[in-house]
Each structure stands twice: as structure tokens, then as C-alpha cells.
CSV table of C-alpha atoms and ligand atoms in Angstrom, one decimal:
chain,number,residue,atom,x,y,z
H,1,UNK,CA,-18.9,7.6,16.3
H,2,UNK,CA,-20.4,5.1,14.0
H,3,UNK,CA,-21.7,1.8,15.3
H,4,UNK,CA,-19.1,-0.1,13.5
H,5,UNK,CA,-18.3,-3.8,13.5
H,6,UNK,CA,-15.3,-6.0,12.7
H,7,UNK,CA,-16.5,-8.8,10.4
H,8,UNK,CA,-14.7,-12.0,9.4
H,9,UNK,CA,-14.4,-12.1,5.6
H,10,UNK,CA,-14.5,-16.0,5.8
H,11,UNK,CA,-17.3,-16.9,8.3
H,12,UNK,CA,-19.1,-13.6,8.4
H,13,UNK,CA,-19.2,-13.4,12.2
H,14,UNK,CA,-19.3,-9.9,13.7
H,15,UNK,CA,-17.1,-8.7,16.6
H,16,UNK,CA,-17.2,-5.5,18.8
H,17,UNK,CA,-15.2,-2.7,17.3
H,18,UNK,CA,-13.5,-2.2,20.7
H,19,UNK,CA,-12.1,-5.8,20.7
H,20,UNK,CA,-8.3,-5.9,20.0
H,21,UNK,CA,-8.2,-8.6,17.4
H,22,UNK,CA,-6.0,-9.4,14.4
H,23,UNK,CA,-7.9,-12.3,12.9
H,24,UNK,CA,-11.3,-14.0,13.6
H,25,UNK,CA,-11.2,-15.7,17.0
H,26,UNK,CA,-13.6,-18.4,15.6
H,27,UNK,CA,-12.1,-19.4,12.3
H,28,UNK,CA,-8.9,-17.5,11.9
H,29,UNK,CA,-10.1,-15.6,8.9
H,30,UNK,CA,-9.2,-12.0,8.1
H,31,UNK,CA,-11.2,-9.2,9.6
H,32,UNK,CA,-12.6,-6.1,7.9
H,33,UNK,CA,-14.2,-3.0,9.4
H,34,UNK,CA,-17.8,-2.8,8.1
H,35,UNK,CA,-19.5,0.5,7.5
H,36,UNK,CA,-23.2,0.9,6.6
H,37,UNK,CA,-24.2,3.2,3.8
H,38,UNK,CA,-26.8,5.2,5.8
H,39,UNK,CA,-24.4,5.7,8.6
H,40,UNK,CA,-21.7,6.8,6.3
H,41,UNK,CA,-24.0,9.4,4.8
H,42,UNK,CA,-24.9,10.6,8.3
H,43,UNK,CA,-21.3,10.7,9.3
H,44,UNK,CA,-20.5,12.7,6.2
H,45,UNK,CA,-22.8,15.5,7.5
H,46,UNK,CA,-20.7,15.6,10.7
H,47,UNK,CA,-17.4,15.4,8.9
H,48,UNK,CA,-18.0,16.8,5.4
H,49,UNK,CA,-15.5,16.4,2.6
H,50,UNK,CA,-14.1,19.9,2.8
H,51,UNK,CA,-10.7,21.5,2.7
H,52,UNK,CA,-7.3,20.4,1.7
H,53,UNK,CA,-6.8,16.8,0.5
H,54,UNK,CA,-5.1,14.6,3.1
H,55,UNK,CA,-6.0,11.3,5.0
H,56,UNK,CA,-8.1,13.1,7.7
H,57,UNK,CA,-10.2,14.9,5.2
H,58,UNK,CA,-11.9,11.5,4.9
H,59,UNK,CA,-12.5,11.4,8.7
H,60,UNK,CA,-16.1,10.1,8.0
H,61,UNK,CA,-14.6,6.8,6.8
H,62,UNK,CA,-12.0,6.4,9.5
H,63,UNK,CA,-12.8,4.1,12.5
H,64,UNK,CA,-11.4,6.1,15.3
H,65,UNK,CA,-13.3,7.0,18.5
H,66,UNK,CA,-12.5,10.7,18.7
H,67,UNK,CA,-10.2,13.3,17.2
H,68,UNK,CA,-8.2,13.8,20.4
H,69,UNK,CA,-5.8,10.9,20.0
H,70,UNK,CA,-5.0,11.3,16.3
H,71,UNK,CA,-1.3,10.9,15.5
H,72,UNK,CA,-0.6,12.7,12.2
H,73,UNK,CA,2.4,13.9,10.2
H,74,UNK,CA,0.2,15.4,7.5
H,75,UNK,CA,0.1,12.2,5.4
H,76,UNK,CA,-1.8,11.9,2.1
H,77,UNK,CA,-2.6,14.6,-0.4
H,78,UNK,CA,0.0,13.1,-2.7
H,79,UNK,CA,0.1,14.3,-6.4
H,80,UNK,CA,-1.9,12.5,-9.1
H,81,UNK,CA,0.4,13.2,-12.0
H,82,UNK,CA,-0.9,13.1,-15.6
H,83,UNK,CA,1.9,11.3,-17.5
H,84,UNK,CA,1.4,12.0,-21.2
H,85,UNK,CA,4.9,11.1,-22.4
H,86,UNK,CA,4.8,7.8,-20.6
H,87,UNK,CA,1.3,7.2,-21.8
H,88,UNK,CA,2.3,7.8,-25.4
H,89,UNK,CA,5.4,5.5,-25.0
H,90,UNK,CA,3.4,2.6,-23.7
H,91,UNK,CA,0.3,3.1,-25.9
H,92,UNK,CA,-2.4,4.7,-23.7
H,93,UNK,CA,-4.3,8.0,-23.9
H,94,UNK,CA,-4.9,8.7,-20.2
H,95,UNK,CA,-2.4,7.6,-17.7
H,96,UNK,CA,-1.8,9.0,-14.2
H,97,UNK,CA,0.7,8.1,-11.5
H,98,UNK,CA,-0.4,8.5,-7.9
H,99,UNK,CA,2.9,9.4,-6.3
H,100,UNK,CA,3.0,8.0,-2.8
H,101,UNK,CA,6.7,8.8,-2.5
H,102,UNK,CA,5.5,12.3,-1.5
H,103,UNK,CA,4.2,11.0,1.9
H,104,UNK,CA,6.1,12.0,5.1
H,105,UNK,CA,8.3,8.9,5.2
H,106,UNK,CA,8.2,8.4,1.5
H,107,UNK,CA,5.7,5.6,1.1
H,108,UNK,CA,1.9,4.9,1.3
H,109,UNK,CA,2.5,3.2,4.7
H,110,UNK,CA,2.0,6.6,6.4
H,111,UNK,CA,-1.7,6.5,5.5
H,112,UNK,CA,-2.1,3.3,7.4
H,113,UNK,CA,0.1,4.2,10.3
H,114,UNK,CA,-1.7,7.4,11.2
H,115,UNK,CA,-4.8,5.3,11.8
H,116,UNK,CA,-2.9,2.2,13.3
H,117,UNK,CA,-0.9,4.2,15.8
H,118,UNK,CA,-4.0,6.2,16.8
H,119,UNK,CA,-5.7,2.9,17.5
H,120,UNK,CA,-2.6,1.8,19.6
H,121,UNK,CA,-3.2,4.9,21.8
H,122,UNK,CA,-6.9,4.2,22.0
H,123,UNK,CA,-6.2,0.6,23.1
H,124,UNK,CA,-3.7,2.0,25.7
H,125,UNK,CA,-0.7,0.0,24.7
H,126,UNK,CA,2.8,1.2,25.3
H,127,UNK,CA,4.6,-0.8,22.6
H,128,UNK,CA,3.9,-1.3,18.9
H,129,UNK,CA,5.6,-3.9,16.6
H,130,UNK,CA,6.0,-5.0,13.0
H,131,UNK,CA,8.0,-7.2,10.6
H,132,UNK,CA,8.9,-5.4,7.5
H,133,UNK,CA,10.6,-5.3,4.1
H,134,UNK,CA,11.5,-1.7,5.2
H,135,UNK,CA,8.7,0.8,4.4
H,136,UNK,CA,6.3,-0.4,7.1
H,137,UNK,CA,9.1,-0.2,9.7
H,138,UNK,CA,10.2,3.3,8.6
H,139,UNK,CA,6.7,4.5,8.9
H,140,UNK,CA,5.8,2.8,12.1
H,141,UNK,CA,9.1,4.0,13.7
H,142,UNK,CA,8.2,7.6,12.8
H,143,UNK,CA,4.6,7.5,14.0
H,144,UNK,CA,5.6,5.6,17.2
H,145,UNK,CA,8.2,8.3,18.0
H,146,UNK,CA,5.6,11.0,17.6
H,147,UNK,CA,3.2,9.1,19.8
H,148,UNK,CA,5.8,8.4,22.5
H,149,UNK,CA,5.4,4.6,22.0
H,150,UNK,CA,8.1,2.0,22.0
H,151,UNK,CA,8.6,0.4,18.7
H,152,UNK,CA,9.9,-3.2,17.9
H,153,UNK,CA,10.9,-4.0,14.3
H,154,UNK,CA,11.9,-7.3,12.7
H,155,UNK,CA,13.7,-7.0,9.4
H,156,UNK,CA,14.9,-9.8,7.1
H,157,UNK,CA,18.7,-9.7,7.6
H,158,UNK,CA,20.7,-8.1,4.8
H,159,UNK,CA,17.6,-7.7,2.6
H,160,UNK,CA,16.3,-4.2,3.5
H,161,UNK,CA,17.0,-1.2,1.2
H,162,UNK,CA,19.4,1.4,2.7
H,163,UNK,CA,17.0,4.3,2.8
H,164,UNK,CA,14.4,2.3,4.7
H,165,UNK,CA,16.9,0.9,7.2
H,166,UNK,CA,18.3,4.4,7.8
H,167,UNK,CA,14.8,5.8,8.6
H,168,UNK,CA,13.9,2.9,10.9
H,169,UNK,CA,17.1,3.4,12.9
H,170,UNK,CA,17.1,7.2,13.1
H,171,UNK,CA,13.5,7.2,14.4
H,172,UNK,CA,14.7,5.1,17.3
H,173,UNK,CA,13.0,1.8,16.8
H,174,UNK,CA,14.4,-1.3,18.5
H,175,UNK,CA,15.6,-3.2,15.4
H,176,UNK,CA,16.2,-6.9,15.1
H,177,UNK,CA,17.7,-8.5,12.0
H,178,UNK,CA,16.1,-11.9,11.6
H,179,UNK,CA,18.0,-14.7,10.0
H,180,UNK,CA,15.2,-15.6,7.5
H,181,UNK,CA,12.9,-13.9,5.1
H,182,UNK,CA,10.0,-11.5,5.6
H,183,UNK,CA,7.4,-14.2,5.9
H,184,UNK,CA,9.4,-15.9,8.7
H,185,UNK,CA,9.9,-12.6,10.5
H,186,UNK,CA,6.2,-11.8,10.3
H,187,UNK,CA,5.2,-15.3,11.7
H,188,UNK,CA,7.6,-14.7,14.6
H,189,UNK,CA,6.3,-11.2,15.5
H,190,UNK,CA,2.7,-12.4,15.2
H,191,UNK,CA,3.3,-15.1,17.7
H,192,UNK,CA,5.0,-12.6,20.1
H,193,UNK,CA,2.0,-10.2,19.9
H,194,UNK,CA,-0.5,-13.1,20.4
H,195,UNK,CA,1.5,-14.1,23.5
H,196,UNK,CA,2.2,-10.7,24.9
H,197,UNK,CA,-1.0,-8.6,25.1
H,198,UNK,CA,1.0,-5.4,25.8
H,199,UNK,CA,2.5,-5.3,22.3
H,200,UNK,CA,0.3,-4.2,19.5
H,201,UNK,CA,1.0,-5.6,16.0
H,202,UNK,CA,0.8,-3.1,13.2
H,203,UNK,CA,1.4,-5.2,10.2
H,204,UNK,CA,-1.4,-5.0,7.7
H,205,UNK,CA,-3.1,-8.1,9.2
H,206,UNK,CA,-4.2,-5.5,11.7
H,207,UNK,CA,-7.7,-4.6,10.5
H,208,UNK,CA,-7.4,-0.9,11.4
H,209,UNK,CA,-4.2,0.0,9.5
H,210,UNK,CA,-5.6,-0.6,6.0
H,211,UNK,CA,-8.5,1.7,6.8
H,212,UNK,CA,-6.2,4.7,6.4
H,213,UNK,CA,-4.9,3.3,3.1
H,214,UNK,CA,-8.5,3.5,1.7
H,215,UNK,CA,-7.7,7.2,1.3
H,216,UNK,CA,-5.6,6.4,-1.8
H,217,UNK,CA,-8.9,5.4,-3.5
H,218,UNK,CA,-10.7,8.5,-2.1
H,219,UNK,CA,-8.0,10.8,-3.3
H,220,UNK,CA,-7.8,9.4,-6.8
H,221,UNK,CA,-11.5,9.8,-7.2
H,222,UNK,CA,-11.5,13.4,-5.8
H,223,UNK,CA,-8.4,14.4,-7.9
H,224,UNK,CA,-10.1,13.1,-11.1
H,225,UNK,CA,-13.0,15.5,-10.3
H,226,UNK,CA,-15.1,13.0,-8.2
H,227,UNK,CA,-14.8,10.4,-11.0
H,228,UNK,CA,-13.6,6.8,-10.8
H,229,UNK,CA,-10.9,5.7,-13.3
H,230,UNK,CA,-11.4,2.6,-15.4
H,231,UNK,CA,-8.4,0.8,-13.8
H,232,UNK,CA,-6.1,1.1,-10.9
H,233,UNK,CA,-2.8,-0.8,-11.0
H,234,UNK,CA,-1.1,-1.7,-7.7
H,235,UNK,CA,2.0,-3.7,-6.8
H,236,UNK,CA,1.2,-6.5,-4.4
H,237,UNK,CA,3.4,-7.8,-1.6
H,238,UNK,CA,1.6,-8.6,1.6
H,239,UNK,CA,-1.5,-7.7,-0.3
H,240,UNK,CA,-3.3,-5.2,2.0
H,241,UNK,CA,-3.0,-2.1,-0.2
H,242,UNK,CA,-4.9,-3.4,-3.2
H,243,UNK,CA,-7.7,-4.4,-0.9
H,244,UNK,CA,-7.7,-1.1,0.9
H,245,UNK,CA,-7.8,0.9,-2.3
H,246,UNK,CA,-10.7,-1.3,-3.5
H,247,UNK,CA,-12.5,-0.7,-0.2
H,248,UNK,CA,-12.0,3.1,-0.7
H,249,UNK,CA,-13.8,3.1,-4.0
H,250,UNK,CA,-16.4,0.6,-2.6
H,251,UNK,CA,-17.3,2.9,0.3
H,252,UNK,CA,-17.4,6.1,-1.8
H,253,UNK,CA,-19.9,4.2,-4.0
H,254,UNK,CA,-21.9,3.0,-1.0
H,255,UNK,CA,-22.0,6.6,0.4
H,256,UNK,CA,-23.0,7.9,-3.0
H,257,UNK,CA,-19.9,10.2,-3.2
H,258,UNK,CA,-18.8,8.6,-6.5
H,259,UNK,CA,-20.2,5.8,-8.7
H,260,UNK,CA,-18.5,2.5,-9.6
H,261,UNK,CA,-15.3,0.7,-8.9
H,262,UNK,CA,-12.2,0.5,-11.1
H,263,UNK,CA,-10.8,-2.8,-12.3
H,264,UNK,CA,-8.3,-3.5,-9.5
H,265,UNK,CA,-5.1,-4.9,-11.2
H,266,UNK,CA,-2.5,-6.4,-9.0
H,267,UNK,CA,1.2,-6.9,-10.1
H,268,UNK,CA,3.7,-9.2,-8.5
H,269,UNK,CA,7.4,-9.9,-9.3
H,270,UNK,CA,8.1,-13.2,-11.1
H,271,UNK,CA,9.9,-14.7,-8.1
H,272,UNK,CA,7.2,-13.8,-5.7
H,273,UNK,CA,3.8,-14.3,-7.4
H,274,UNK,CA,1.5,-16.5,-5.3
H,275,UNK,CA,-1.6,-14.3,-6.0
H,276,UNK,CA,-1.0,-14.1,-9.7
H,277,UNK,CA,-0.8,-17.9,-9.8
H,278,UNK,CA,-4.1,-18.2,-7.9
H,279,UNK,CA,-5.9,-15.7,-10.1
H,280,UNK,CA,-4.6,-17.3,-13.3
H,281,UNK,CA,-5.7,-20.7,-12.1
H,282,UNK,CA,-9.1,-19.5,-10.9
H,283,UNK,CA,-8.4,-20.5,-7.3
H,284,UNK,CA,-9.9,-18.9,-4.2
H,285,UNK,CA,-6.8,-19.9,-2.1
H,286,UNK,CA,-3.2,-19.4,-3.0
H,287,UNK,CA,-0.1,-21.6,-2.6
H,288,UNK,CA,2.7,-19.9,-0.7
H,289,UNK,CA,6.1,-19.6,-2.4
H,290,UNK,CA,9.0,-20.7,-0.2
H,291,UNK,CA,12.0,-18.7,-1.3
H,292,UNK,CA,10.7,-15.5,-2.9
H,293,UNK,CA,13.2,-13.5,-4.8
H,294,UNK,CA,13.2,-10.2,-6.7
H,295,UNK,CA,15.1,-7.0,-7.0
H,296,UNK,CA,11.9,-5.3,-5.7
H,297,UNK,CA,12.7,-6.1,-2.1
H,298,UNK,CA,9.5,-4.4,-0.8
H,299,UNK,CA,7.4,-7.1,-2.4
H,300,UNK,CA,9.7,-10.0,-1.9
H,301,UNK,CA,6.9,-11.9,-0.1
H,302,UNK,CA,5.9,-15.5,-0.7
H,303,UNK,CA,3.1,-16.0,1.8
H,304,UNK,CA,1.1,-12.7,1.8
H,305,UNK,CA,-1.1,-12.6,4.9
H,306,UNK,CA,-3.8,-10.6,3.1
H,307,UNK,CA,-3.8,-12.8,0.0
H,308,UNK,CA,-7.5,-13.7,0.5
H,309,UNK,CA,-8.4,-10.0,0.5
H,310,UNK,CA,-6.4,-9.3,-2.7
H,311,UNK,CA,-8.1,-12.2,-4.5
H,312,UNK,CA,-11.5,-10.8,-3.5
H,313,UNK,CA,-10.6,-7.2,-4.5
H,314,UNK,CA,-9.5,-8.4,-8.0
H,315,UNK,CA,-12.5,-10.7,-8.6
H,316,UNK,CA,-15.1,-8.4,-7.2
H,317,UNK,CA,-13.9,-5.5,-9.3
H,318,UNK,CA,-13.5,-7.6,-12.5
H,319,UNK,CA,-9.8,-6.8,-12.4
H,320,UNK,CA,-6.8,-9.0,-13.1
H,321,UNK,CA,-3.3,-9.9,-11.9
H,322,UNK,CA,0.0,-10.0,-13.9
H,323,UNK,CA,3.6,-10.8,-13.1
H,324,UNK,CA,6.7,-9.0,-14.3
H,325,UNK,CA,10.4,-9.9,-14.4
H,326,UNK,CA,13.1,-7.9,-12.6
H,327,UNK,CA,14.3,-6.7,-16.0
H,328,UNK,CA,10.9,-5.3,-16.8
H,329,UNK,CA,10.8,-3.6,-13.4
H,330,UNK,CA,14.1,-1.8,-13.9
H,331,UNK,CA,13.2,-0.8,-17.5
H,332,UNK,CA,9.9,0.8,-16.2
H,333,UNK,CA,11.7,2.5,-13.3
H,334,UNK,CA,14.0,4.2,-15.7
H,335,UNK,CA,11.2,5.1,-18.1
H,336,UNK,CA,9.1,6.7,-15.3
H,337,UNK,CA,12.2,8.7,-14.2
H,338,UNK,CA,13.3,9.8,-17.6
H,339,UNK,CA,10.0,10.5,-19.3
H,340,UNK,CA,8.2,12.0,-16.3
H,341,UNK,CA,10.8,13.1,-13.7
H,342,UNK,CA,9.2,10.8,-11.1
H,343,UNK,CA,11.6,8.7,-9.0
H,344,UNK,CA,10.1,5.5,-7.7
H,345,UNK,CA,11.5,2.4,-6.0
H,346,UNK,CA,11.5,-0.9,-7.9
H,347,UNK,CA,8.3,-2.3,-6.3
H,348,UNK,CA,6.5,0.8,-7.4
H,349,UNK,CA,7.8,0.5,-10.9
H,350,UNK,CA,6.2,-3.0,-11.0
H,351,UNK,CA,2.8,-1.3,-11.5
H,352,UNK,CA,3.9,0.4,-14.7
H,353,UNK,CA,5.8,-2.7,-15.9
H,354,UNK,CA,2.7,-4.8,-15.4
H,355,UNK,CA,0.6,-2.2,-17.3
H,356,UNK,CA,3.0,-2.2,-20.2
H,357,UNK,CA,3.0,-6.0,-20.4
H,358,UNK,CA,-0.8,-6.1,-20.3
H,359,UNK,CA,-1.1,-3.4,-23.1
H,360,UNK,CA,1.4,-5.5,-25.2
H,361,UNK,CA,-0.8,-8.6,-24.6
H,362,UNK,CA,-3.8,-6.7,-25.8
H,363,UNK,CA,-5.5,-6.9,-22.4
H,364,UNK,CA,-6.0,-3.2,-21.9
H,365,UNK,CA,-7.8,-0.8,-24.3
H,366,UNK,CA,-6.0,2.4,-25.4
H,367,UNK,CA,-8.7,4.7,-24.2
H,368,UNK,CA,-9.0,3.3,-20.7
H,369,UNK,CA,-8.3,5.9,-17.9
H,370,UNK,CA,-5.6,4.2,-15.9
H,371,UNK,CA,-3.9,5.1,-12.5
H,372,UNK,CA,-0.7,3.4,-11.5
H,373,UNK,CA,0.1,3.6,-7.8
H,374,UNK,CA,3.7,4.4,-7.3
H,375,UNK,CA,3.9,3.2,-3.7
H,376,UNK,CA,7.4,4.4,-2.6
H,377,UNK,CA,10.1,6.9,-3.3
H,378,UNK,CA,13.2,6.1,-5.4
H,379,UNK,CA,15.5,7.3,-2.5
H,380,UNK,CA,14.3,4.4,-0.4
H,381,UNK,CA,16.6,2.2,-2.4
H,382,UNK,CA,19.5,4.3,-3.6
H,383,UNK,CA,21.9,1.4,-4.1
H,384,UNK,CA,19.6,-0.2,-6.7
H,385,UNK,CA,19.1,3.1,-8.5
H,386,UNK,CA,22.9,3.6,-8.7
H,387,UNK,CA,23.5,0.0,-9.8
H,388,UNK,CA,21.1,0.3,-12.8
H,389,UNK,CA,22.5,3.7,-13.8
H,390,UNK,CA,25.6,4.7,-15.8
H,391,UNK,CA,28.3,5.9,-13.4
H,392,UNK,CA,29.4,9.5,-13.8
H,393,UNK,CA,32.2,10.1,-16.2
H,394,UNK,CA,35.5,11.3,-14.6
H,395,UNK,CA,37.0,14.3,-16.3
H,396,UNK,CA,39.6,17.0,-15.6
H,397,UNK,CA,38.2,20.3,-14.5
H,398,UNK,CA,38.7,22.1,-17.8
H,399,UNK,CA,36.1,23.6,-20.0
H,400,UNK,CA,37.2,21.4,-23.0
H,401,UNK,CA,36.4,18.3,-21.1
H,402,UNK,CA,32.9,19.5,-20.3
H,403,UNK,CA,32.0,19.5,-23.9
H,404,UNK,CA,31.4,15.8,-23.8
H,405,UNK,CA,27.7,16.6,-23.3
H,406,UNK,CA,25.8,15.7,-26.4
V,501,LIG,N1,5.2,-1.1,-2.6
V,501,LIG,C1,6.0,-0.8,-1.6
V,501,LIG,C2,7.0,0.3,-1.8
V,501,LIG,C3,5.9,-1.5,-0.4
V,501,LIG,O1,6.8,-1.2,0.6
V,501,LIG,C4,5.0,-2.6,-0.2
V,501,LIG,C5,5.0,-3.3,1.0
V,501,LIG,C6,4.2,-2.8,-1.3
V,501,LIG,C7,4.3,-2.1,-2.5
V,501,LIG,C8,3.1,-3.9,-1.2
V,501,LIG,O2,2.0,-3.5,-0.4
V,501,LIG,O3,2.0,-5.4,1.2
V,501,LIG,O4,0.0,-3.9,0.9
V,501,LIG,O5,0.7,-5.5,-0.9
V,501,LIG,N2,5.8,-3.3,1.9
V,501,LIG,C9,5.7,-4.0,3.2
V,501,LIG,C10,6.7,-3.4,4.2
V,501,LIG,C11,5.5,-5.4,3.1
V,501,LIG,O6,7.1,-4.2,5.1
V,501,LIG,O7,7.1,-2.3,4.0
V,501,LIG,P1,1.1,-4.6,0.2
């Protein structure tokens, strides 16, 4: 085990790795798990990067005390798909999609939950909880079931995509539909977990959960032949994932596994873009948006708890942030599906929509190597996919009527 610390990103104070914290007890800032380069290299000798790609291949970078409590569904090891037709269509030479829909519950959240639920067992709690726009809850419910933990989920009433709701229910979580939006549901469950020490919060404000999500960065580098792309494009909601991926590349660089960090590029929907506003205006803090709205319900978030981390990831990697309209999101969702055969949910399509927009604005060079992270599977939101598609044509069951196919 490494001698790790939890460090406040605002005041820099260190806290014991065994302390069950969500934010800095001194100033309320976000916490990050700090690794030292020498230690990482030592740890890599104990846990070498060998074998099949999945989250636990990168055990050396995961802050868990021992292997005995690990709760896993074989998450990670998702395809990095070279997308030549899509690249050609939008004006790039080298474009890849990291297809996170291929995870056990169909989104990248599984990478975080394998670590987060393992920590819940280490801390000895019996109940885990989260607020969610749907994917976090689907993933937490599955890992909690596997770990024999009770699971409490708060969902914004009437705003969760059908696939995600179905998963959360069938995995046996105790599900509450909150009259309010995601930000309000998260504030409520945070307060509950602060008050009740026996319930462990597994939203991404939890400093351990994003540690598993670092593996998206590790995998991209490994799948590119231990090389770092020029740019990684990520949809931003509560804003932990862009930070986690950045941290993955940062730690690979620190441990001398790969060299350099890609430009982290965060995309938000027009109706929910507090971080884009902050980056465009050169601010270190963001102004929350009160009534966020977008077809991409996964990122329908106005007050992202990890906003400060996203701003750092973008600035420190010399990246950028862009917004896209719902129309652009749907157009890109169809393009990804029809040119590449990859089905993604609207929030995931936001990454490609943002990339297209930035290419049109002349902000991205044609020869850049770009990876778009497709965060969730299309079947998460089947109603949206049907709504934006042509309905099937009704015909009689005769061979003549089948010749309508052009
Ligand atoms: N894409 C998908 C498919 C998501 O479900 C989320 C977040 C994001 C992108 C944004 O990631 O929050 O780390 O910036 N979904 C959360 C949830 C909020 O509750 O499932 P982020």
C-alpha cells in the first residue's frame, strides 16, 4: 500500500487516507488523492502493467488497501475505435471514439464504482447512496447488489432516461423521485450523508470514485501504443470525468509510463454550460445556472460539484471548453451511428458535436490526433433515439411491398 494522502485542491492541507471525507474539513474545498512519482514507480514493480486491459490492470494507481475487498464486474477494457468515415466527414485525419457504452452497465460510471464500492466495504458501511441523472444510479445499484450493500438513490422526477431507470430499479436500489432537478437532489443526499455517518455518498464529490475513472486516460494511452493523443474531448456534467481522465494522463507522465498530457476539451449543452462560461470569461470560479435544460439529460446540471476540478484540468492541459445546441447533439448522435455503427446517448454525442463545432471555428488542426469519449450507450435513452428517428413504414406482407428499399 502506498503512503497516500488526501489533499485539498484549494488550501493544500493533507488528510489521512483512512479518513472518510467528502470535502476539506478546513475550507470545504474538493479533495484529491495524491500519489508521489517515486512511490508509483515502486508500486508498478509490485503491480506491473501486464495482461488484459481493464480497470484493475492499473492496480498500481488505485488507492485501495488490499485486493481482498475489490468489487468488480470486469469493467474497463472498452474499445478505442478508429473512426475514419466520421473523421473524413468532419475534417480530421485521426479520430478515435472511446466507447464507454461497452462497460457492464453501459457507461463509464462502472470504472468509478468498482473503486467507490470497494472503499465502502473498506470503511465498513452497510448503505451507499447517490443522486443521479441515471447512469451513476444504474452503476451504483449494480455494484451495491454485488457487494451486498443497501443502496439509496435520488432521481430528478420525470427526467431520467428509461434505460437508466430500468437498470436502477431491477438492481434493487431504494429509489426516490425528487421533486426538483439533479442539483437539488444532490444537495439533499449530501446533507443526509453528512448527518448520517452510516450512509456512504458515492457521487463524484467522493474523492475515491474518480480514481477508477482515471483508467480511461490509462487505456487511451495504452491502446494508442503507449502514446498520448493531442486532444481528448469529454462531455461535462457534474465535471468529475474530465478531471479524472486528466489525472490519468498526469499520473502516467509522473510515473514515466507515457509522456505528456493531451489538451482536455470539455463540452456542455447550451442550456447547462456554467463551466464553458467560466472558461470563456477567464474566471477561476463558475456561476451556477438555476434551471438547466437539454435533451442530453445525463448532463442536465447547472451547479457541477466538481466544477473547480474541471476548470483546472482544462487550464493545466492548455485545453478548452465549448457549448453545443441540442440540435447539434442529435445531428452528431446520428452521424456517429450511421457512419460508424456506434450507438451513443445524447450526452456522449455532445463530445463529437463540440469537436465538429471547434473544427468549423478553425480551433482544431486537421492533423491532430483526437479521442472523443462516448460516455454512455445509446440504449440508455431509447425514447430519445426513437423520437429522432424515422418511424418504420407499415406495409402489407407481400414481396412487392418489400421493394420499397432503395
Ligand atoms: N456522460 C454521461 C453519459 C453521463 O451519465 C454523465 C454524468 C456525464 C457524461 C458527465 O460526467 O458528471 O463526470 O462530468 N452523469 C451523472 C449521473 C451526473 O448521475 O449519471 P461528469
